[in-house]
Coordinates of C-alpha atoms and ligand atoms in Angstrom, one line a residue:
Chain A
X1 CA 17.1 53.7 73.3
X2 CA 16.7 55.4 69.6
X3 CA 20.3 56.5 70.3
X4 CA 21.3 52.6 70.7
X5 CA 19.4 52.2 67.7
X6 CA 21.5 54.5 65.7
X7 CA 24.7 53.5 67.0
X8 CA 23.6 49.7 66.2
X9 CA 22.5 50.5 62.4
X10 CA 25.7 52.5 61.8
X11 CA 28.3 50.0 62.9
X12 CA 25.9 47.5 61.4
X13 CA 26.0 49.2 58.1
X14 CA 29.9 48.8 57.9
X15 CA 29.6 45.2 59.1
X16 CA 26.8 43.9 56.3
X17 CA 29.3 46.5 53.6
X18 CA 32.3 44.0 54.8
X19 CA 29.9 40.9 55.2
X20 CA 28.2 41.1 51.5
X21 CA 31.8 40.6 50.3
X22 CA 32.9 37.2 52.5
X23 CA 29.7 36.0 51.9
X24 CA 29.8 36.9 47.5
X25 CA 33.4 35.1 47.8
X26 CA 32.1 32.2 49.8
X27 CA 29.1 32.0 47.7
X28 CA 30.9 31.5 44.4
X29 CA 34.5 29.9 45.4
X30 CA 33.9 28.5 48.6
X31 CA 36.9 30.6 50.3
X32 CA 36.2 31.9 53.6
X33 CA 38.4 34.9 52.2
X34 CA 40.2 35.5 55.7
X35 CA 41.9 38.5 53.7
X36 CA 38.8 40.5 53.5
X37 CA 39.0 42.4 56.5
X38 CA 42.1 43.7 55.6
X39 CA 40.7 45.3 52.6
X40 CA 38.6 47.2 54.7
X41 CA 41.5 48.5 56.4
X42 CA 43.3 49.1 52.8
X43 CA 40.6 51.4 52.3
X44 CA 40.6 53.1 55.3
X45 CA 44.3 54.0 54.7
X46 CA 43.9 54.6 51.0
X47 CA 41.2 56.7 51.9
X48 CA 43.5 58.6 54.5
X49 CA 45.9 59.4 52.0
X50 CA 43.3 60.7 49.4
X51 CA 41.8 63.0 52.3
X52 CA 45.0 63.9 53.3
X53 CA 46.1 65.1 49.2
X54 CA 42.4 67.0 49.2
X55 CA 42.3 68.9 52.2
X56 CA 43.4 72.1 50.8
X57 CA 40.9 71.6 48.0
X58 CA 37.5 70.7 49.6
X59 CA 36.9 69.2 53.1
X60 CA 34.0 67.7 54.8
X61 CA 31.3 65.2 53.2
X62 CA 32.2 66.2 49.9
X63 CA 35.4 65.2 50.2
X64 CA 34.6 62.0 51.8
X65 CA 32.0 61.4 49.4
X66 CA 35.1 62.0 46.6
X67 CA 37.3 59.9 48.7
X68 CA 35.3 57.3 49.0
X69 CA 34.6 56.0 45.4
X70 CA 38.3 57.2 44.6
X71 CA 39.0 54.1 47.7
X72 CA 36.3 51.9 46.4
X73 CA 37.8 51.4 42.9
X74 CA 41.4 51.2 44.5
X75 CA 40.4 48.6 47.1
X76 CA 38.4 46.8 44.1
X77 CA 41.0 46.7 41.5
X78 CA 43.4 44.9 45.1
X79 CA 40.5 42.6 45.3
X80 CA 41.1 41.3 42.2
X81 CA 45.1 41.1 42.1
X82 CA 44.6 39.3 45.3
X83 CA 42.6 36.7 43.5
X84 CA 44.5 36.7 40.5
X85 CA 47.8 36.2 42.2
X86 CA 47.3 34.9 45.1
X87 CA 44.0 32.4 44.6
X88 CA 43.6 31.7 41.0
X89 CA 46.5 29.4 40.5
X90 CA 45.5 27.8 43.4
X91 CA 41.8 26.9 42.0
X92 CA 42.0 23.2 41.8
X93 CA 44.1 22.9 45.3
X94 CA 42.8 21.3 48.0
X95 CA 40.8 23.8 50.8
X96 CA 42.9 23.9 53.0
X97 CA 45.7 25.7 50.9
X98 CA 43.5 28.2 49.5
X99 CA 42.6 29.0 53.1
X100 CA 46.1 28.8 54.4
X101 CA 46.9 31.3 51.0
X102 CA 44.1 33.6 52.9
X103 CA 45.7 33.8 55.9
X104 CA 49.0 34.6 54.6
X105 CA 47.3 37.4 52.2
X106 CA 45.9 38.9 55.1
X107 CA 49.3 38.6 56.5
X108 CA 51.1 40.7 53.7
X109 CA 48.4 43.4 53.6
X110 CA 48.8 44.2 57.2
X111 CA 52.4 44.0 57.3
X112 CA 52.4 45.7 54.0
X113 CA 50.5 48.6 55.3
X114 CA 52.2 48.9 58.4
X115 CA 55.3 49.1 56.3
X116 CA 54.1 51.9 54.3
X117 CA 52.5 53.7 57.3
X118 CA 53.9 52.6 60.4
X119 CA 52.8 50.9 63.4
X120 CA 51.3 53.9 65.1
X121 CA 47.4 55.0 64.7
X122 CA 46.5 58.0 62.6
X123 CA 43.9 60.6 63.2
X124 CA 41.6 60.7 60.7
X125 CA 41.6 64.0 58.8
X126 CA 38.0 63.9 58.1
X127 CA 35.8 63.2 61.1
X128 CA 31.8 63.0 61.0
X129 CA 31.3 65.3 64.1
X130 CA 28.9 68.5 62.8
X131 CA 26.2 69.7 64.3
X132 CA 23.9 67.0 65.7
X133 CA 20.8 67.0 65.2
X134 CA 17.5 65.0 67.2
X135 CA 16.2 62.6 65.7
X136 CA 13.6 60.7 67.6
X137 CA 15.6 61.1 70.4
X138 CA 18.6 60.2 69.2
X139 CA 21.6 62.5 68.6
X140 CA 23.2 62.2 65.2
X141 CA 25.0 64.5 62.6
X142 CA 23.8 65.1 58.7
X143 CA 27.6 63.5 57.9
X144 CA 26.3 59.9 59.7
X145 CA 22.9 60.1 58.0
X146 CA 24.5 60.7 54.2
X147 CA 26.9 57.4 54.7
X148 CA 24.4 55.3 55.9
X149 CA 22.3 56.3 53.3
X150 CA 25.4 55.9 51.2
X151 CA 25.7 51.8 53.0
X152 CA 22.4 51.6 51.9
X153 CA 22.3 52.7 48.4
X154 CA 25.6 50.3 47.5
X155 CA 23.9 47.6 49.2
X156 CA 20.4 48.2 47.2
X157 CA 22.8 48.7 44.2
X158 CA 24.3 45.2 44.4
X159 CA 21.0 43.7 44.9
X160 CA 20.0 44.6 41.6
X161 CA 23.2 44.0 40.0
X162 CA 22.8 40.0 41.4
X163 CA 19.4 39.4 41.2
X164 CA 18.5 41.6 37.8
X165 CA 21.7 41.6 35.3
X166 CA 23.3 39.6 33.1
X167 CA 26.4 39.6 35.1
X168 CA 24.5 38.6 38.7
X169 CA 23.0 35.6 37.2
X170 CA 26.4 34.2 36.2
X171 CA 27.7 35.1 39.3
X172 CA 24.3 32.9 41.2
X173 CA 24.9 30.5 38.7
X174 CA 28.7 29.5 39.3
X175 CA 27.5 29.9 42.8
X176 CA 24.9 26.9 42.4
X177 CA 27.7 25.0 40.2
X178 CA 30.5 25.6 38.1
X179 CA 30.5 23.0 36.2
X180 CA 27.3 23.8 34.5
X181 CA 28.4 27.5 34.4
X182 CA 31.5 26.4 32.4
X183 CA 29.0 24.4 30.1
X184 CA 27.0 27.4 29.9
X185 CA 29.5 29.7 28.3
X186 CA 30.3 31.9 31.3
X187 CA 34.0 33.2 31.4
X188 CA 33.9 31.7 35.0
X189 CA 37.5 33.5 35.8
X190 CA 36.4 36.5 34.7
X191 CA 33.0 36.3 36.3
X192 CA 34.6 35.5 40.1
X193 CA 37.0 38.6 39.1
X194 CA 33.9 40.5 39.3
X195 CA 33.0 39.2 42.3
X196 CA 36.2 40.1 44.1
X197 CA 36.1 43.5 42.5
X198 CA 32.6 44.6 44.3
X199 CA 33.4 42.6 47.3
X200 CA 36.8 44.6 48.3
X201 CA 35.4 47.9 46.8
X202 CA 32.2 47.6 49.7
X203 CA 34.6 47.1 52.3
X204 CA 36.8 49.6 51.1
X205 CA 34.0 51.4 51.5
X206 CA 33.2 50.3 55.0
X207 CA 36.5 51.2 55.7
X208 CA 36.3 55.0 54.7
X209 CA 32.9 55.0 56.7
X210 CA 34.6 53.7 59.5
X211 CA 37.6 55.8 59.5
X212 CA 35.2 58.9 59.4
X213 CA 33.3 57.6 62.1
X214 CA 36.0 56.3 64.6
X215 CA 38.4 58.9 63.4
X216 CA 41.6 56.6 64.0
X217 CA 42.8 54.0 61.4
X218 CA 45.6 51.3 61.8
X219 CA 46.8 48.6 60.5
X220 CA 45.7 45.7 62.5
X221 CA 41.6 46.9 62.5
X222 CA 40.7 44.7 59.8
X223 CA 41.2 41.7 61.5
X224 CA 38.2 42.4 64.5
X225 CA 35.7 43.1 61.6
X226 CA 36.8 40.2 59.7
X227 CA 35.9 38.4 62.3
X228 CA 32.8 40.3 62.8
X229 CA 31.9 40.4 58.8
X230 CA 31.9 36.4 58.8
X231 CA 29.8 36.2 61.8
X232 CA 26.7 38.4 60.2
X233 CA 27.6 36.3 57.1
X234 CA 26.7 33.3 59.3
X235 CA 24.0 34.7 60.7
X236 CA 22.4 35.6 57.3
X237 CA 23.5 32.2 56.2
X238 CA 26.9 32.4 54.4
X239 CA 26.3 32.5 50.6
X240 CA 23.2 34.2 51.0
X241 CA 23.1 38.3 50.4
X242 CA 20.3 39.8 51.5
X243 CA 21.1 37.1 54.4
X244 CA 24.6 39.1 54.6
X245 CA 23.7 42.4 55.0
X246 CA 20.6 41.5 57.6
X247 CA 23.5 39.8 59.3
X248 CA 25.4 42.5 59.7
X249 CA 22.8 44.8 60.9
X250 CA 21.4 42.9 63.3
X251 CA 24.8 42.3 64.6
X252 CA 25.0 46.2 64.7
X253 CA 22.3 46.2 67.1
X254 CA 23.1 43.5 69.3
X255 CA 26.5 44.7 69.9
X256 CA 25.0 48.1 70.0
X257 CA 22.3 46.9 73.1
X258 CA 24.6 44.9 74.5
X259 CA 26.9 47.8 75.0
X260 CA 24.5 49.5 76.5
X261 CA 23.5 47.2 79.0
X262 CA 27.1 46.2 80.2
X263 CA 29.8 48.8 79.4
X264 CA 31.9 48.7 76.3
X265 CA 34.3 45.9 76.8
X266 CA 31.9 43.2 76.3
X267 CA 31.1 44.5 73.1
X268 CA 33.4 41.5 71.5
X269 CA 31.9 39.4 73.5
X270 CA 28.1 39.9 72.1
X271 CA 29.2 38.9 68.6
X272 CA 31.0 36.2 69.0
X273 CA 29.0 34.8 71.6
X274 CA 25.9 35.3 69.0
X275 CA 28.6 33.2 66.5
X276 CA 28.8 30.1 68.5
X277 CA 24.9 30.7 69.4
X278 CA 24.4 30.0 65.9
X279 CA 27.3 27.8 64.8
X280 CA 25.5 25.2 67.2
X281 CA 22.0 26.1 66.8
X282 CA 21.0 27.3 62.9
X283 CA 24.7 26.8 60.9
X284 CA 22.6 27.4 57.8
X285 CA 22.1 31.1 59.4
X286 CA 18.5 33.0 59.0
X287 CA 18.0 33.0 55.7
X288 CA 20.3 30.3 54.3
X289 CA 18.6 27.1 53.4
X290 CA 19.9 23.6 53.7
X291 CA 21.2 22.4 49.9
X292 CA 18.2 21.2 47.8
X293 CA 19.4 17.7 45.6
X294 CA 16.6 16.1 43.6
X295 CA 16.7 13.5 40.8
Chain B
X1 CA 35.5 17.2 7.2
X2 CA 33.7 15.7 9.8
X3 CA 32.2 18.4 12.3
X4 CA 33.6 16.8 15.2
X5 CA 37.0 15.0 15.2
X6 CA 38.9 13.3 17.8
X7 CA 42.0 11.4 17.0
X8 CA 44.4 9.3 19.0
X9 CA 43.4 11.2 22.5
X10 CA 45.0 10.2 25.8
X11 CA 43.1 11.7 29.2
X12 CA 44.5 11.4 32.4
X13 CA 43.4 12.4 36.3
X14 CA 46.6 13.2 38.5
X15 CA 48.5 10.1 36.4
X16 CA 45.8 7.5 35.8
X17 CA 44.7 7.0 32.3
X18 CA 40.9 7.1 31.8
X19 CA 40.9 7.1 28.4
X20 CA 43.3 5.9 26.0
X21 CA 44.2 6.3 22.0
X22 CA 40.5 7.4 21.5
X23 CA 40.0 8.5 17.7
X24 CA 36.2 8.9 16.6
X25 CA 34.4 11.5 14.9
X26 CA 30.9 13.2 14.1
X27 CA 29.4 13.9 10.9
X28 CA 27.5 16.8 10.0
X29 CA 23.9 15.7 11.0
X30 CA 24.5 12.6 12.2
X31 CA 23.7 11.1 15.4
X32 CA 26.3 9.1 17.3
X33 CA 26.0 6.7 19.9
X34 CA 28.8 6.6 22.1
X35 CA 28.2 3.3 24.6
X36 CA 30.1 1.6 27.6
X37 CA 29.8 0.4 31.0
X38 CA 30.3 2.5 34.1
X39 CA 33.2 4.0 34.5
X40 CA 34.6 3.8 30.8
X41 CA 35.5 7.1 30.5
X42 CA 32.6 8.2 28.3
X43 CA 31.6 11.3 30.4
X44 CA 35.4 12.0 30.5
X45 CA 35.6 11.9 26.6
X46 CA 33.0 14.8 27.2
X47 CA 34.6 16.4 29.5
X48 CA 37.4 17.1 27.1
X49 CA 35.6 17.9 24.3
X50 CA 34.1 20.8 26.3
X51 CA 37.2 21.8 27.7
X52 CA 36.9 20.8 31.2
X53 CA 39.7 18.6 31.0
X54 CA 42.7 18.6 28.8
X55 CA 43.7 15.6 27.0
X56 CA 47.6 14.7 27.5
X57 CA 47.8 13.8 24.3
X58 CA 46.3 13.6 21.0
X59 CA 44.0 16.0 18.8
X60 CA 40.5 17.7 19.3
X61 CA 38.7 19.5 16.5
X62 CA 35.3 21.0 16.4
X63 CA 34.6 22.1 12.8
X64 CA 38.3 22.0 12.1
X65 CA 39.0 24.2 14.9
X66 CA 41.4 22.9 17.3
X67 CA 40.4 22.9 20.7
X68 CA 43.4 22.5 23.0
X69 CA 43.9 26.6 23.4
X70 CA 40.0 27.6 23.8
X71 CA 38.4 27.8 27.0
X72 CA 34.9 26.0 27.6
X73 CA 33.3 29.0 27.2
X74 CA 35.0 29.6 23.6
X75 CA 34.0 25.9 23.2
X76 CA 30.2 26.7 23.6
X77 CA 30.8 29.6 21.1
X78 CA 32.1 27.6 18.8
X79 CA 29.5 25.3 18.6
X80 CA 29.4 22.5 21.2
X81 CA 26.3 22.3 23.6
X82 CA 26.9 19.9 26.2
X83 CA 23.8 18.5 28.6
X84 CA 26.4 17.3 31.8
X85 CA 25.5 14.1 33.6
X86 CA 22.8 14.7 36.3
X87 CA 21.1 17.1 34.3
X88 CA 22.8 20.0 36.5
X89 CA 20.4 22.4 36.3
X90 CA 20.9 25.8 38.4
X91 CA 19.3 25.4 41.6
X92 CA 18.3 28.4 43.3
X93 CA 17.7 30.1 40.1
X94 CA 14.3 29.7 37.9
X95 CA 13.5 28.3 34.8
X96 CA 13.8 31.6 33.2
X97 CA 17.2 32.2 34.5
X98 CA 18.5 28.9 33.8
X99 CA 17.4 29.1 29.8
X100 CA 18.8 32.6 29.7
X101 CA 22.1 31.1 31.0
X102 CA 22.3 29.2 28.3
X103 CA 22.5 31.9 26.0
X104 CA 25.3 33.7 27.9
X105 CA 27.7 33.9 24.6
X106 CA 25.4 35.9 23.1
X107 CA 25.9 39.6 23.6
X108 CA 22.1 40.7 22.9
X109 CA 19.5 39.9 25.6
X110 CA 16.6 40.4 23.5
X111 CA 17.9 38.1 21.3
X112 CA 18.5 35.5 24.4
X113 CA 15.0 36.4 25.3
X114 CA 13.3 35.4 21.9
X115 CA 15.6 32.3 22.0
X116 CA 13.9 31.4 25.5
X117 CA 10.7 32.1 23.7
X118 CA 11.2 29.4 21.1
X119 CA 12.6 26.8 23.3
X120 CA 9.5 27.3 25.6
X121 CA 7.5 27.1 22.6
X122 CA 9.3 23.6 21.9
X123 CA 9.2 22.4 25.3
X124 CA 5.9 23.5 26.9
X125 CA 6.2 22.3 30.2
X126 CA 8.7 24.6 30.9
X127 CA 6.8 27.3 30.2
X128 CA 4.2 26.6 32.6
X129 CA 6.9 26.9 35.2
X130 CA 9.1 29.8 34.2
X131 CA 8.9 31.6 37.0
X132 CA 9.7 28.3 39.5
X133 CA 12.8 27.5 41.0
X134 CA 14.6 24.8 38.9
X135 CA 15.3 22.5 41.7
X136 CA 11.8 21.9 42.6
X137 CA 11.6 20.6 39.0
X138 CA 11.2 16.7 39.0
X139 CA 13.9 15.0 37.3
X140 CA 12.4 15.0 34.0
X141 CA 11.5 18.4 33.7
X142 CA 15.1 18.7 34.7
X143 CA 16.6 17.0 32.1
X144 CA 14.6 19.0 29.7
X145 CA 15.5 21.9 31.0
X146 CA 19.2 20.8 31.0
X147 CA 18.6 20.6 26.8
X148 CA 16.6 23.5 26.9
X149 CA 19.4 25.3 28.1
X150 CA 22.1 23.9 25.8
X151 CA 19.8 24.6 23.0
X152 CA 19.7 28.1 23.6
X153 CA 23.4 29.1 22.3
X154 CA 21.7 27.2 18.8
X155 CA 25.1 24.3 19.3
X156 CA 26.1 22.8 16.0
X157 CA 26.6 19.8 17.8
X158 CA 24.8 18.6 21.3
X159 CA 26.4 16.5 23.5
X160 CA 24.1 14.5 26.0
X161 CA 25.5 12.3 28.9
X162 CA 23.1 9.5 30.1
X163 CA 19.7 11.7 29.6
X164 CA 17.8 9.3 30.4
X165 CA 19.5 7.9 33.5
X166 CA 16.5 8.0 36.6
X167 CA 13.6 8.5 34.3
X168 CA 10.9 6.6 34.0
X169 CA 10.2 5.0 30.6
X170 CA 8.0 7.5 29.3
X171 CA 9.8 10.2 30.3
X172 CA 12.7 8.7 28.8
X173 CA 11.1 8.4 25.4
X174 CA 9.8 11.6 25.3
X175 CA 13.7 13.0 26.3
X176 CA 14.4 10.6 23.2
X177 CA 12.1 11.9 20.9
X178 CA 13.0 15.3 21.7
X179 CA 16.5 14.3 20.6
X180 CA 15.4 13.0 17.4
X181 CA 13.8 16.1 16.7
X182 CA 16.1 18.3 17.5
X183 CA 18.8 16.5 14.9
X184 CA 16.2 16.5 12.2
X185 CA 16.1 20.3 13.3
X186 CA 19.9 19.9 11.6
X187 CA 22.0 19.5 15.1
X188 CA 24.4 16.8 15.1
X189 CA 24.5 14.5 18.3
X190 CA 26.9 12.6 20.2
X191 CA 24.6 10.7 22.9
X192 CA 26.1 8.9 25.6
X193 CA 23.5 6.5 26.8
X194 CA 23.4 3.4 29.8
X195 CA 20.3 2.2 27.3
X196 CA 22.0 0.3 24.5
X197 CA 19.3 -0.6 22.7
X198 CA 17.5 2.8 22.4
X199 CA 20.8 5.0 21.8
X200 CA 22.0 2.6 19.0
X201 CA 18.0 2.8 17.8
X202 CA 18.2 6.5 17.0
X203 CA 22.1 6.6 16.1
X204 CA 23.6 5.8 12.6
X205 CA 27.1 4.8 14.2
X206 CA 28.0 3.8 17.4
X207 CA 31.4 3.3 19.3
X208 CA 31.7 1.2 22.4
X209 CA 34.4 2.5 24.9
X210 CA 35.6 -0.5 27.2
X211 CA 38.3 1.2 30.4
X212 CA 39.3 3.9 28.6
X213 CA 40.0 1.9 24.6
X214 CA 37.9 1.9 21.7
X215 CA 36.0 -1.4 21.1
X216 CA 33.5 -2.4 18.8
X217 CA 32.2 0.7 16.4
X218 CA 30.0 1.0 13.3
X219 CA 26.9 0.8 11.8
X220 CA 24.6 1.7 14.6
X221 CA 22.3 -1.7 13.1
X222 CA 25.5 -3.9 12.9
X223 CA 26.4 -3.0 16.1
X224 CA 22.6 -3.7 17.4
X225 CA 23.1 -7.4 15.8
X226 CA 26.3 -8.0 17.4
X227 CA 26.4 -10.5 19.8
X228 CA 29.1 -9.2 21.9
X229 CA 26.9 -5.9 22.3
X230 CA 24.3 -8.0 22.9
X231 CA 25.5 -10.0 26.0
X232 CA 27.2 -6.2 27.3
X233 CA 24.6 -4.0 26.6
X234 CA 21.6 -5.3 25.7
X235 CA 21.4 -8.7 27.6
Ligands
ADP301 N1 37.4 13.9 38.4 C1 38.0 12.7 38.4 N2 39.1 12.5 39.1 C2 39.7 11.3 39.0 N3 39.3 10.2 38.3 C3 38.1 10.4 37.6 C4 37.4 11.6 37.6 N4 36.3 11.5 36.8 C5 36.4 10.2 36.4 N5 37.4 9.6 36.9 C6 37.8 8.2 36.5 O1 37.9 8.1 35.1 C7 37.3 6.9 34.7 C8 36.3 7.2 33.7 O2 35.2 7.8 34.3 P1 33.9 8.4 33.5 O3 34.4 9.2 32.3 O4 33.1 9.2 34.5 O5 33.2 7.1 33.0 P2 31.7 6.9 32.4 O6 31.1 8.2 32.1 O7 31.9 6.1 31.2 O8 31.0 6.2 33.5 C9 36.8 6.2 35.9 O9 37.8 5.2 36.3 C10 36.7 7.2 36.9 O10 36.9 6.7 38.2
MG302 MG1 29.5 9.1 33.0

């Protein structure tokens, strides 16, 4: 039971990392950014390849700790080439294209990658596997307590950032309209910049974590937790952040029980089942509210 | 110099010309009425000014600065304030906020802060509801916030669309009289209004826009006597 716990609030951890960004995108350009889960796997590799040029120098949670902002810059400064390249001059096209412009972005990355590293999986040179420890009846190492802890902190971190700063309220306030944001004085380009560049650098993130924790990366496994990302970002209620990361935990746990209860491959199952659930039921997710208009 | 000068401007969306060979300008301190039915291309003239959309032809200047190359925000630092149609407050985000917003340009957020001060001083009714979220405001208190806001970045000239539009009379004077004030404060203003009668009461010049072309424009009292603006506007 505490052990499905744990295994539920780690995966979940990742999943509300990768959410917080499709749901910031969403929230301030309307793009379901179908690219995003291929950051995640960006920084997975580029986090490889950085633990892979260290491990003669340090090794272990340091390293990954190292490795992990080293992959959380790189993935953010991709975050916001994509956009600049790839979804800026498209900023007064129709939906559809921008979307379409998504898909092929998450094309390129994957095929770029693969390119670069091959088709085949790689081990992970860093795995999160010391000595476990009991926790409440749970069995879990030091290494999987820093990173969630580590989830945690980035996500309390961008909290504060969006609901306390200068820079967050922009960001909520091209969210609730550009067109006032404009009239405002907000550099709205550079403002969703910002946004892109924290949303790929948490799933860059969640890709290290994920690496360390799986301990085999490839090319394709951003597309599952794309998928998986805008589900909890549903579930929250897309747009909404705190709704984001609660997605993605309690997705966590529900893939995590479910597991438990029927075997491993229905694990896919659990969350998309719980994404129609609530595509039918409570589109506007937990926490999302319907739009307010008043004269 | 006038403060504000446009001169033979042509606006188009995707090919169709919503305004046409517009030339008008804005003195320093005055207030201008600019007047038309729906549809004219008044809130498009605005549009421009602030940047939103780029005239295909012609010549924008805000204190003899040209305008084609600056982005909106470089517009608001220049000096324009502009309160948007529909008030278009930020929902979701409180009073508070939504004055501090307007004082994005500036680098300083004390500064912003004592700025939010004043303009809660000015406007008391916000103050009483700092702290709320500025969609549960009712329209009135939303259109004052929507000045409020503008009023923060301290614009040279303050550009209102339709402020009155949905209010009930009273609140409409008061949004009025808070424009008055705020141009005897020294702020020019160009005020786009559906109310004839009460723009062109509190405006030294006025131009009437008909699809897109200049009409009638003047004296704000010759235009009041005129009996074309009369059976248009003021019926
Ligand atoms: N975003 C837009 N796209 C296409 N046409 C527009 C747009 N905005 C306004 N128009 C058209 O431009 C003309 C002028 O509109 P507008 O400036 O809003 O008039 P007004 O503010 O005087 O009522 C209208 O014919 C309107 O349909
Ligand atoms: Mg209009």
């Amino acid at each position: 039971m505490s052990q499905l716990i744990w295994n539920g609030l780690f995966t979940g951890s990742f999943y509300a990392l990768v959410a917080l960004g499709y749901s910031m995108v969403y929230g301030i350009i309307r793009l379901l950014n179908f690219a995003h889960g291929d950051v995640y796997m960006l920084g997975a590799f580029i986090g490889y390849y950085c633990l892979t040029l260290l491990s003669g120098v340090t090794s272990g949670l340091p390293a990954l700790l190292i490795v992990l902002v080293v992959a959380m810059l790189a993935t953010g400064l991709a975050g916001v080439g994509i956009e600049r390249l790839a979804y800026r001059p498209l900023r007064q096209a129709p939906r559809l294209a921008v979307l379409i412009t998504a898909v092929g972005v998450s094309f390129s990355l994957e095929y770029g990658v693969r390119l670069i590293a091959g088709a085949d999986p790689k081990v992970y040179p860093v795995r999160l596997d010391g000595q476990p420890v009991e926790l409440l009846g749970a069995r879990l190492t030091a290494e999987q307590l820093v990173l969630v802890a580590v989830a945690f902190v980035l996500m309390g971190a961008l909290h504060t950032l969006v609901m306390r700063t200068r820079a967050g309220r922009a960001m909520r306030a091209i969210a609730a309209d550009p067109k006032a944001a404009h009239l405002s004085g907000i550099e709205v380009g550079q403002v969703i910049a910002r946004v892109f560049f924290l949303g790929s650098a948490l799933a860059g993130a969640a890709g290290v974590m994920a690496g360390a924790y799986y301990g085999r990366i490839e090319f394709l496994m951003g597309f599952v937790i794309g998928l998986k990302a805008f589900t909890a970002a549903v579930i929250g209620g897309i747009g909404n952040l705190p709704g984001a990361m609660l997605g993605g935990l309690a997705l966590g746990l529900l893939e995590s029980f479910g597991t438990g209860l029927t075997g491993g491959e229905w694990r896919d199952v659990f969350a998309f089942g719980c994404l129609i659930v609530f595509l039918v039921a409570r589109p506007q997710g937990i926490l999302g509210e319907k739009a307010v208009v008043r004269m | 110099m006038p403060l504000l000068e446009l001169s033979g401007v042509d606006i188009s969306y995707g090919g169709v010309r919503a305004v046409r060979d517009l030339s008008l300008h804005v003195g320093d301190g005055e207030i201008v009425a600019l007047l038309g039915a729906n549809g004219a291309g008044k809130s498009t003239t605005l549009a421009a000014i602030s940047g939103l959309v780029r005239p295909s032809a012609g010549r924008i200047s805000l204190g003899g600065t040209d305008l084609a190359a600056l982005s909106p925000a470089a517009i608001v630092r220049l000096g324009a304030g502009h309160v948007p149609e529909g008030r278009r407050v930020f929902g979701g985000l409180t009073v508070r906020e939504n004055l501090q917003l307007g004082g994005y340009v500036l680098a300083d957020e004390r500064e912003v802060n004592r700025r939010v001060a004043a303009v809660c001083e000015l406007l008391p009714v916000l103050a009483e509801r700092r702290a709320q979220n500025a969609a549960t405001l009712s329209g009135g208190e939303q259109q004052l916030l929507a000045i409020g806001r503008a009023l923060i970045a301290r614009p040279r000239l303050l550009m209102l669309d339709e402020p009155t539009m949905g209010l009930a009379p009273r609140m409409a004077r008061t949004v009025l009289g808070l424009v008055k004030e705020i141009n005897q404060q020294g702020t020019s203003v160009l005020l786009v209004e559906q109310n004839a009668r009460a723009a062109l009461g509190l405006a030294q010049r006025g131009y009437v826009l008909s699809r897109g072309r200049l009409g009638l424009h003047g004296d704000a009292a010759g235009l009041r006597a005129d009996r074309r603006v009369i059976e248009a506007y003021l019926g």
